[in-house]
XYZ file of C-alpha atoms in Angstrom:
661
model
C 9.049 3.721 -26.309
C 10.307 6.519 -28.443
C 13.538 7.918 -29.216
C 13.207 10.780 -26.263
C 11.880 7.904 -23.491
C 14.664 5.826 -24.756
C 17.454 8.604 -24.468
C 15.809 9.512 -20.998
C 15.794 6.008 -19.438
C 19.493 5.420 -20.687
C 20.175 8.629 -18.858
C 18.897 7.351 -15.890
C 20.682 4.463 -16.136
C 24.155 6.325 -16.291
C 22.830 8.580 -13.536
C 22.139 5.259 -11.313
C 25.815 4.013 -11.887
C 27.231 7.175 -10.848
C 25.451 7.251 -7.774
C 26.312 3.832 -7.176
C 29.858 4.706 -7.211
C 29.482 7.932 -5.083
C 27.531 5.834 -2.721
C 29.676 2.510 -2.119
C 32.845 5.086 -1.671
C 31.080 7.018 1.119
C 31.643 5.966 4.925
C 32.772 7.349 8.220
C 36.240 7.202 6.990
C 37.769 10.404 5.896
C 39.063 9.468 2.367
C 37.526 11.355 -0.630
C 36.177 9.806 -3.588
C 39.294 9.501 -6.087
C 41.748 8.300 -2.932
C 39.005 5.509 -1.873
C 38.995 3.915 -5.400
C 43.063 3.963 -5.441
C 43.156 2.303 -2.061
C 40.509 -0.458 -3.139
C 42.930 -1.704 -5.490
C 46.032 -1.481 -3.468
C 44.673 -2.555 -0.236
C 43.177 -5.971 0.333
C 41.944 -4.776 3.616
C 40.062 -1.777 1.854
C 38.902 -4.237 -0.760
C 37.199 -6.753 1.773
C 35.791 -3.532 3.494
C 33.936 -2.641 0.220
C 32.848 -6.036 -0.220
C 31.269 -6.739 3.020
C 30.418 -3.643 4.402
C 29.533 -1.119 1.799
C 28.280 -3.135 -0.969
C 25.654 -5.173 0.977
C 24.525 -1.605 1.944
C 24.232 -0.479 -1.636
C 22.551 -3.775 -3.092
C 19.912 -3.881 -0.269
C 19.067 -0.054 -1.180
C 18.969 -1.045 -4.969
C 16.650 -4.117 -3.817
C 14.515 -2.271 -1.743
C 14.148 1.004 -4.002
C 13.163 -0.889 -6.927
C 10.559 -3.023 -4.960
C 9.099 0.469 -3.479
C 8.948 1.880 -6.770
C 7.303 -1.029 -8.572
C 4.806 -1.684 -5.698
C 3.800 2.068 -5.931
C 3.088 1.882 -9.502
C 1.139 -1.113 -9.482
C -0.918 0.299 -6.665
C -1.394 3.625 -8.641
C -2.579 1.373 -11.569
C -5.026 -0.626 -9.299
C -6.587 2.063 -7.517
C -6.257 4.454 -10.412
C -5.104 6.872 -8.006
C -1.460 9.003 -8.390
C -1.260 9.112 -4.751
C -1.217 5.684 -3.922
C 1.955 3.974 -2.467
C 2.639 1.374 0.070
C 3.106 4.401 2.875
C 0.245 6.171 1.910
C -2.344 3.246 1.712
C -1.446 2.140 5.233
C 0.362 -0.957 4.030
C 3.840 -0.116 5.761
C 1.999 0.780 9.245
C 0.248 -2.298 9.025
C 3.560 -4.443 8.229
C 5.197 -2.230 11.379
C 2.691 -2.978 13.728
C 2.739 -6.672 13.265
C 6.765 -6.897 13.145
C 6.166 -5.006 16.715
C 3.592 -7.463 18.024
C 5.195 -10.692 17.013
C 8.572 -9.259 18.456
C 6.912 -8.724 21.790
C 4.265 -11.875 22.043
C 5.624 -14.390 19.324
C 9.460 -13.897 19.006
C 9.987 -17.107 17.541
C 7.604 -16.801 14.566
C 8.990 -13.116 13.959
C 12.513 -14.771 13.704
C 11.645 -17.539 11.616
C 9.020 -16.422 9.167
C 9.667 -12.496 9.117
C 8.120 -12.190 5.784
C 5.018 -14.116 6.837
C 4.507 -11.556 9.481
C 4.933 -8.531 7.382
C 2.910 -9.723 4.426
C -0.182 -10.216 6.918
C 0.427 -7.221 8.398
C 0.610 -5.081 4.882
C -2.156 -7.262 3.286
C -4.705 -6.566 6.320
C -3.874 -2.808 6.388
C -4.625 -2.983 2.432
C -7.933 -4.805 3.032
C -8.726 -2.229 5.731
C -8.357 0.590 3.080
C -9.866 -1.248 0.036
C -12.956 -2.244 2.345
C -13.545 1.337 3.534
C -12.933 2.845 0.488
C -15.538 0.864 -1.539
C -15.918 1.558 -5.092
C -14.440 5.352 -4.767
C -12.066 6.153 -7.144
C -11.491 9.771 -5.720
C -7.564 10.051 -5.406
C -7.550 12.240 -2.323
C -10.244 10.291 -0.464
C -8.323 7.269 -0.902
C -5.152 9.063 0.372
C -7.147 10.594 3.601
C -8.328 7.031 4.141
C -5.058 5.499 3.870
C -3.657 8.233 6.249
C -6.344 7.344 8.994
C -6.077 3.716 8.803
C -2.068 4.521 9.008
C -2.965 6.771 12.112
C -4.646 3.526 13.891
C -2.029 1.363 13.351
C 0.591 3.689 14.462
C -1.257 4.271 17.672
C -1.357 0.718 18.564
C 2.180 0.398 17.688
C 3.019 3.520 19.776
C 0.967 1.925 22.703
C 3.400 -1.589 22.385
C 6.341 0.610 22.216
C 5.489 2.264 25.387
C 4.271 -0.549 27.261
C 7.176 -2.976 26.173
C 10.008 -0.434 25.855
C 12.739 -2.830 26.940
C 11.527 -5.614 24.081
C 11.294 -3.253 21.072
C 14.206 -1.075 21.941
C 16.027 -2.381 18.892
C 13.437 -1.620 16.442
C 13.636 2.600 16.717
C 16.197 2.541 13.941
C 14.735 0.042 11.786
C 10.956 1.487 12.381
C 12.400 4.585 10.574
C 13.908 2.855 7.626
C 17.439 2.002 7.531
C 19.685 0.633 5.026
C 22.682 -0.802 7.387
C 23.846 -4.167 6.656
C 26.295 -6.026 8.861
C 26.951 -8.744 6.142
C 25.296 -10.255 2.879
C 22.374 -11.839 5.450
C 19.547 -9.594 4.273
C 20.689 -9.350 0.695
C 20.486 -13.116 0.469
C 17.186 -13.138 1.999
C 15.490 -10.546 -0.329
C 16.786 -11.036 -3.518
C 15.208 -14.330 -4.354
C 11.651 -12.889 -3.378
C 12.378 -9.556 -4.845
C 13.710 -11.069 -8.116
C 11.007 -13.517 -8.793
C 8.278 -11.211 -7.812
C 9.316 -8.527 -10.291
C 10.039 -11.380 -12.965
C 6.108 -12.496 -12.170
C 5.227 -8.367 -12.534
C 6.729 -8.637 -15.961
C 5.167 -11.645 -17.305
C 1.624 -10.581 -16.550
C 2.327 -6.932 -17.162
C 0.291 -6.734 -20.253
C -2.992 -7.488 -17.758
C -2.235 -4.187 -16.256
C -2.214 -2.377 -19.289
C -5.653 -3.792 -20.389
C -6.787 -2.598 -16.912
C -6.121 1.004 -17.438
C -8.617 0.765 -20.530
C -11.241 0.811 -18.072
C -12.937 -2.550 -16.492
C -15.699 -2.623 -19.578
C -13.303 -2.347 -22.091
C -11.073 -4.932 -20.549
C -14.140 -7.511 -19.838
C -14.605 -6.920 -23.500
C -11.103 -8.100 -24.503
C -11.449 -11.422 -22.493
C -9.801 -9.970 -19.365
C -10.412 -11.588 -16.102
C -10.280 -8.124 -14.373
C -10.827 -9.824 -10.702
C -7.751 -12.194 -11.398
C -5.601 -9.218 -12.812
C -6.431 -6.664 -9.628
C -5.668 -9.799 -7.087
C -2.132 -10.168 -9.102
C -1.409 -6.660 -8.959
C -2.394 -6.303 -5.042
C -0.576 -9.149 -4.058
C 2.643 -8.500 -5.828
C 2.606 -4.774 -4.818
C 1.977 -5.939 -0.883
C 4.793 -8.641 -1.337
C 6.916 -6.258 -2.747
C 6.333 -3.871 0.105
C 6.340 -6.523 2.764
C 9.922 -7.915 1.945
C 11.267 -4.335 1.984
C 10.130 -3.655 5.239
C 11.226 -7.187 6.408
C 14.926 -5.867 5.566
C 15.032 -2.236 5.803
C 12.044 -1.177 7.423
C 9.224 1.005 6.339
C 10.524 3.881 3.635
C 7.804 6.050 2.297
C 7.526 8.228 -0.704
C 9.861 6.295 -3.211
C 6.706 4.282 -4.123
C 4.975 7.668 -4.962
C 7.937 9.732 -6.626
C 9.353 7.179 -8.973
C 6.159 6.341 -10.861
C 5.560 10.036 -11.559
C 9.153 10.462 -12.804
C 9.052 7.488 -15.239
C 5.439 8.739 -16.452
C 7.598 11.966 -16.999
C 9.938 10.379 -19.384
C 6.851 9.431 -21.754
C 6.946 5.770 -20.741
C 3.458 4.046 -20.790
C 3.556 0.394 -21.277
C 3.850 -1.671 -17.969
C 6.512 -4.028 -19.092
C 8.747 -0.849 -19.827
C 7.498 1.130 -17.006
C 8.753 -1.703 -14.239
C 12.217 -1.844 -15.762
C 12.209 1.889 -15.581
C 10.909 2.064 -12.026
C 13.220 -0.474 -10.741
C 16.338 1.838 -12.056
C 14.530 5.283 -11.147
C 13.399 3.683 -7.779
C 16.835 2.366 -6.987
C 18.482 5.623 -7.691
C 15.927 7.590 -5.647
C 16.796 5.373 -2.573
C 20.434 5.366 -2.884
C 20.408 9.102 -3.458
C 18.673 9.832 -0.240
C 21.165 7.198 1.346
C 24.233 9.461 -0.092
C 22.216 12.703 1.410
C 21.746 11.274 5.050
C 25.690 10.336 5.211
C 26.384 13.711 3.833
C 24.355 15.451 6.278
C 25.622 13.040 9.338
C 28.887 11.310 8.058
C 29.804 10.155 11.682
C 26.295 8.736 12.739
C 23.507 7.164 11.529
C 20.158 9.121 10.490
C 17.323 6.844 8.934
C 17.219 6.973 5.181
C 13.433 6.452 5.750
C 13.415 10.023 7.223
C 15.155 11.319 4.717
C 12.983 10.272 1.795
C 9.796 11.449 3.783
C 11.610 14.969 3.872
C 12.553 14.996 -0.012
C 9.258 13.607 -1.089
C 6.560 15.429 1.105
C 7.221 18.576 -1.136
C 6.823 16.202 -4.066
C 3.145 15.370 -2.832
C 2.577 19.044 -2.151
C 3.582 19.730 -5.890
C 1.167 16.666 -6.863
C -1.908 18.508 -4.725
C -1.332 21.777 -6.424
C -1.285 20.316 -9.758
C -4.585 18.448 -9.088
C -6.117 21.507 -7.549
C -8.179 22.245 -10.898
C -9.898 18.820 -10.416
C -10.836 18.864 -7.066
C -12.098 22.451 -6.616
C -15.369 21.396 -5.536
C -14.603 18.462 -3.702
C -16.600 18.106 -0.480
C -19.792 18.599 0.232
C -22.446 19.429 3.092
C -21.882 17.348 6.316
C -24.963 15.420 7.201
C -26.702 14.293 10.347
C -29.958 13.300 11.969
C -32.027 15.152 14.620
C -32.563 11.927 16.856
C -33.366 13.960 19.816
C -36.643 15.602 20.612
C -36.870 16.551 24.095
C -33.542 18.533 24.587
C -34.354 19.407 28.309
C -34.590 16.326 29.602
C -31.573 15.071 27.302
C -29.270 17.700 28.433
C -30.369 17.145 31.885
C -29.220 13.289 32.008
C -26.123 14.454 30.108
C -25.367 16.897 33.042
C -25.860 13.962 35.814
C -23.588 11.884 33.680
C -21.005 14.363 33.360
C -21.136 14.936 37.273
C -21.144 11.146 38.078
C -17.925 10.767 35.709
C -16.167 13.822 37.478
C -16.769 12.485 40.947
C -15.960 9.001 40.031
C -12.570 10.473 38.534
C -11.820 12.498 41.947
C -12.431 9.779 43.865
C -9.724 7.599 42.230
C -6.412 7.799 43.894
C -3.288 5.875 42.865
C -4.554 2.405 43.578
C -8.008 2.985 45.135
C -11.554 5.075 45.418
C -12.217 7.354 48.136
C -15.603 6.995 49.724
C -18.003 9.367 48.340
C -18.694 10.855 52.183
C -14.699 11.277 52.478
C -14.333 13.211 49.114
C -15.750 16.289 50.203
C -13.122 16.300 53.063
C -10.092 14.928 50.952
C -10.865 18.086 48.557
C -10.726 20.634 51.258
C -7.928 19.248 53.268
C -5.837 16.980 51.131
C -3.257 19.238 49.184
C -2.119 16.264 46.746
C -6.029 15.977 45.879
C -6.393 19.536 45.285
C -3.112 20.496 43.663
C -3.042 17.246 41.437
C -5.985 15.304 40.802
C -8.585 18.270 40.811
C -6.822 20.043 38.112
C -6.178 16.847 36.336
C -9.718 15.913 36.087
C -10.907 19.803 35.101
C -8.018 20.007 32.288
C -9.026 16.594 30.781
C -12.582 17.601 30.462
C -11.730 21.281 29.250
C -9.123 19.691 26.883
C -11.250 17.191 25.299
C -13.875 20.139 24.829
C -11.010 22.380 22.957
C -10.182 19.475 20.954
C -13.975 18.658 19.979
C -14.564 22.086 18.698
C -11.261 22.181 16.988
C -12.387 18.862 15.136
C -15.625 20.656 14.547
C -14.347 23.747 12.948
C -11.896 21.653 10.772
C -14.766 19.298 9.609
C -17.248 22.402 8.578
C -14.478 24.392 7.035
C -13.275 21.184 5.089
C -16.584 19.707 4.444
C -15.148 16.116 5.421
C -16.228 14.399 8.690
C -12.753 12.846 8.993
C -10.994 16.118 9.416
C -9.163 17.527 12.655
C -5.931 19.170 13.766
C -3.883 15.721 13.435
C -5.429 15.033 9.786
C -4.062 18.727 8.767
C -0.794 18.099 10.281
C -0.880 20.581 13.291
C -0.553 17.889 15.555
C 2.750 16.391 14.083
C 4.231 19.857 14.117
C 3.468 20.591 17.518
C 4.771 17.058 18.513
C 8.357 17.783 16.536
C 9.147 21.103 18.732
C 8.094 19.572 21.923
C 10.015 16.301 21.305
C 12.980 18.264 20.319
C 12.955 20.524 23.464
C 12.473 16.964 25.156
C 15.610 15.402 23.892
C 17.896 18.237 23.050
C 17.316 19.942 26.364
C 16.271 16.986 28.904
C 17.418 18.955 31.824
C 15.036 21.940 30.925
C 11.783 22.744 32.969
C 8.881 20.886 31.461
C 7.071 24.243 31.086
C 8.829 24.694 27.791
C 7.774 21.676 26.340
C 4.014 22.716 25.808
C 5.657 26.081 24.673
C 7.475 24.543 22.148
C 4.411 22.624 21.153
C 2.432 25.703 20.546
C 5.203 27.307 18.757
C 5.278 24.222 16.512
C 1.588 24.055 15.793
C 1.307 27.416 14.931
C 4.408 27.155 12.696
C 2.948 24.311 10.683
C -0.495 26.182 10.246
C 1.466 29.013 8.744
C 3.135 26.605 6.269
C -0.342 24.852 5.382
C -1.960 28.211 5.151
C 0.734 29.874 3.083
C 1.278 26.773 0.473
C -2.390 26.313 0.006
C -3.451 30.014 -0.204
C -3.383 29.968 -3.909
C -6.155 27.656 -3.928
C -8.599 29.531 -1.867
C -8.072 27.022 1.131
C -9.717 24.438 -1.078
C -10.503 21.765 1.559
C -9.146 18.809 -0.384
C -5.500 20.568 -0.785
C -5.743 21.430 3.053
C -6.190 17.631 3.424
C -3.097 16.691 1.029
C -0.825 19.576 2.900
C -1.671 18.133 6.132
C -0.600 14.486 4.844
C 2.406 15.534 3.476
C 3.358 17.695 7.009
C 2.411 14.690 8.901
C 4.749 12.700 7.103
C 7.636 14.938 7.413
C 6.845 15.636 10.971
C 6.638 11.867 11.560
C 10.120 11.304 10.187
C 11.735 14.163 12.087
C 10.652 12.708 15.099
C 11.807 9.403 14.284
C 15.169 10.508 13.884
C 15.117 12.443 17.156
C 13.799 9.176 18.850
C 16.764 7.368 17.135
C 19.387 9.572 18.410
C 17.552 10.208 21.883
C 19.043 7.156 23.790
C 17.667 7.456 27.461
C 15.229 10.191 26.790
C 13.090 8.347 24.415
C 10.463 6.928 26.833
C 9.931 10.341 28.101
C 9.361 11.621 24.509
C 7.243 8.515 23.851
C 4.954 9.125 26.709
C 4.362 12.699 25.561
C 3.719 11.833 21.959
C 1.033 8.820 23.194
C -0.755 11.734 25.028
C -0.879 12.126 28.578
C -2.725 14.346 31.244
C 0.137 13.156 34.034
C 1.577 16.518 35.529
C -1.070 19.106 34.481
C -1.981 21.856 37.009
C -3.861 24.964 37.720
C -1.963 27.142 35.310
C -3.072 24.854 32.360
C -6.634 25.068 33.650
C -6.314 28.922 33.622
C -4.893 29.010 29.989
C -7.760 26.841 29.140
C -10.450 28.936 30.716
C -9.019 32.476 29.379
C -8.752 30.697 25.889
C -12.518 29.254 25.848
C -13.647 32.762 27.121
C -11.703 34.371 24.126
C -12.418 31.945 21.212
C -16.298 30.677 22.160
C -17.686 34.093 21.645
C -15.906 34.339 18.263
C -17.491 31.381 17.263
C -21.005 31.977 18.124
C -20.816 35.454 16.597
C -19.648 33.901 13.403
C -21.996 30.517 13.562
C -24.257 31.295 10.601
C -21.356 32.116 8.456
C -19.448 29.122 9.245
C -22.465 26.849 8.573
C -22.980 28.286 5.212
C -19.367 27.328 4.755
C -20.344 23.504 5.029
C -22.065 23.678 1.730
C -20.692 24.106 -1.785
C -18.383 27.016 -2.840
C -21.207 28.358 -5.194
C -23.959 28.412 -2.792
C -21.773 30.060 -0.234
C -20.811 32.670 -2.797
C -24.220 32.820 -4.068
C -25.089 33.589 -0.323
C -22.553 36.682 -0.513
C -20.029 34.654 1.909
C -16.304 35.608 1.252
C -15.231 32.010 1.408
C -11.423 32.364 1.452
C -11.726 34.995 4.578
C -14.121 33.201 6.656
C -12.146 29.636 5.936
C -8.920 31.144 6.881
C -10.677 32.511 10.244
C -12.092 29.253 11.074
C -8.918 27.344 10.361
C -6.954 29.889 12.499
C -9.581 29.413 15.722
C -9.385 25.602 14.983
C -5.634 25.413 14.864
C -4.944 27.833 18.127
C -7.698 25.467 19.977
C -5.742 22.346 18.732
C -2.169 23.759 19.570
C -3.401 24.917 23.325
C -4.496 21.563 23.572
C -1.597 19.675 21.998
C 1.046 21.737 24.148
C -0.776 21.081 27.472
C -1.519 17.018 27.118
C 0.400 15.948 24.211
C -0.463 14.326 20.853
C -3.926 13.209 21.423
C -5.958 12.287 18.105
C -9.596 11.014 17.507
C -11.294 13.149 19.992
C -11.184 16.031 17.594
C -12.443 13.223 14.757
C -15.031 11.414 17.077
C -16.927 14.089 19.282
C -18.220 16.258 16.267
C -19.558 13.376 14.511
C -21.389 11.502 17.436
C -22.939 14.982 18.135
C -24.030 15.520 14.485
C -25.848 12.157 14.450
C -27.834 13.116 17.631
C -28.778 16.658 16.924
C -28.098 17.255 13.209
C -25.626 19.514 11.331
C -26.926 22.803 12.543
C -23.678 24.144 14.049
C -25.347 26.382 17.118
C -27.194 23.067 18.276
C -23.870 20.872 17.328
C -21.591 23.470 19.777
C -23.115 22.390 23.285
C -23.159 18.594 22.311
C -19.616 18.441 20.907
C -18.248 20.159 23.591
C -19.666 17.561 26.475
C -18.907 14.713 24.129
C -15.346 15.462 23.768
C -14.820 16.310 27.450
C -16.664 12.895 28.529
C -14.227 11.152 25.661
C -11.058 12.491 27.161
C -12.027 12.215 30.750
C -12.889 8.578 30.536
C -9.850 7.911 28.657
C -7.895 9.672 31.591
C -9.862 7.713 34.200
C -9.627 4.386 32.610
C -5.815 5.008 31.940
C -4.963 5.494 35.557
C -7.705 2.643 36.818
C -6.972 -0.330 34.203
C -3.214 -0.858 35.222
C -3.097 1.015 38.811
C -0.601 2.159 40.196
C 0.930 2.095 36.715
C -0.609 4.540 34.045
C -1.637 4.161 30.289
C -1.377 7.317 28.497
C -4.963 8.893 27.722
C -4.054 9.397 23.920
C -3.656 5.357 23.799
C -7.004 4.770 25.830
C -8.707 7.134 22.916
C -7.586 5.421 20.079
C -8.616 1.882 21.852
C -12.168 3.535 22.178
C -12.150 5.539 18.958
C -10.643 2.934 16.362
C -13.637 0.647 16.025
C -16.106 3.604 15.701
C -13.710 5.447 13.156
C -13.407 2.265 10.805
C -17.499 2.356 11.015
C -17.425 5.915 10.151
C -14.846 5.569 7.318
C -16.715 2.582 5.775
C -20.035 4.629 6.064
C -18.651 7.985 4.975
C -17.094 6.522 1.478
C -20.044 4.021 0.955
C -22.706 7.254 1.076
C -20.263 9.332 -1.331
C -19.427 6.682 -3.922
C -23.359 6.190 -4.575
């Protein structure tokens, strides 16, 4: 460590001490900083309040911040990825899912062995990401894979929260990340785990220095690289798991702190660990100070604040990396497996017709006989006013989501892209939930209107930030990851403060076609009539964009302008879809890929089949949601997640395996 680095480290220690004094003097009491410290030494009650209320919160914040920072540093070393952390690799989402799962079904195990539950969840999520990524070291691809795995675990968590609302009602605040401590119990539990794990990291830190030299060099120096990597992963996951156990999932500290330490000029892992302990603790304590400045009389999750503060840092890193990932992405692949198109589409039309008839015939608890269905459609106002538009809107929204996903995948040259990956769904959800919670008595028609405004505003932010890079595919994806994190944080804040209105918001967030009517269908039809001809007229140009930028420019295509047009069309389709039925993911991911594997990558061939597959996916999900637990309904978004998750895992593995060769 040189003189400059040493002075910066000493400065960070002094800053930590100042933040600590400010933090423990904060509270719901109205006394200022100096008055508080004077009263502490004069009033025994104030001293007890400091020792048994504010100090546990401060200490757990220091332990959690240090753990997250060191875990992030080790994960960045293991993956050689500057975007790696416990949150971006899905470790937090996996740990949180297992906590919710065991709280519902195995509460005794969750209460007795909490660290085992969170460790198992985090380990499974990490194994998923490493298995799916394979040997790829591309930082954006790893971050995207981690985001998809996070989406999968989060969708399962949302399903459990919705179906078992009473059992998990106490987990909303904890699930957003909070430093609230009623006594020293949490500190006493976490301290031995965290200190012993940090000590182990210091002992084996030289192994991590050698790993950075490259695998071949490390082996030449006699290093057992497998053991080193296993140690690094286990230490990182254990630190993250202990943190989740006591304060919940808190993101972005593990990304920001290691980068700040590197900016200080510190390179050896032993000193990096010590510096990350100080910087990580300072970051989390500073975030908690901000939380209590913003809302001094009520509790806001500190995890939400770290996400809101940390997302711009991720944007900064993305823009900083733009010169290295300018040509990222490649032409989308597919095979023409269908030769008799007329026969295939005839069979497909029959299948769609049967699915629509089955969906129309099922009521709340029973099926209507086929011979009686025409009579019901003509004379039963309930069927005509509610069931028919629900079936038609489900199929139509599925089509719109599928086309939106197709456009996104084409422009981003990535088969894992859709509106949810770009953060559009998250932005729409924030505004919809805000309306549901702040104005619970307002007509429900304002919810889709708010979602539409949120989606369009989010699109504007993404495009504004990424315009400098010429709307590079990988930059757009990283913008989406950052905005999704901010959106999720804001939603967590809203849900924590929602009280009795949380279940309605959760239902909308899960994605439900309940309550759609003919006005939704009319909007859908008008949108498709306007947008589909535009897509068809630019189909050849859009298809060229799926190739490398140099090829597109060589063919005379103005890539930035055409990308912008495709993104706008895709986002408008997604915004209308989300505004009608809520935050349904995976349809836009799965439908284009299924179609591409059947008819190849040519856009004009893809378009009709993608429309059909998207409609079938969402209508099937809606029918199963009404049928499986009738008369109780499961939101269609949850069913789509359950259908799409296994296929998406396969797709992730296949995509990353092919690209790493």
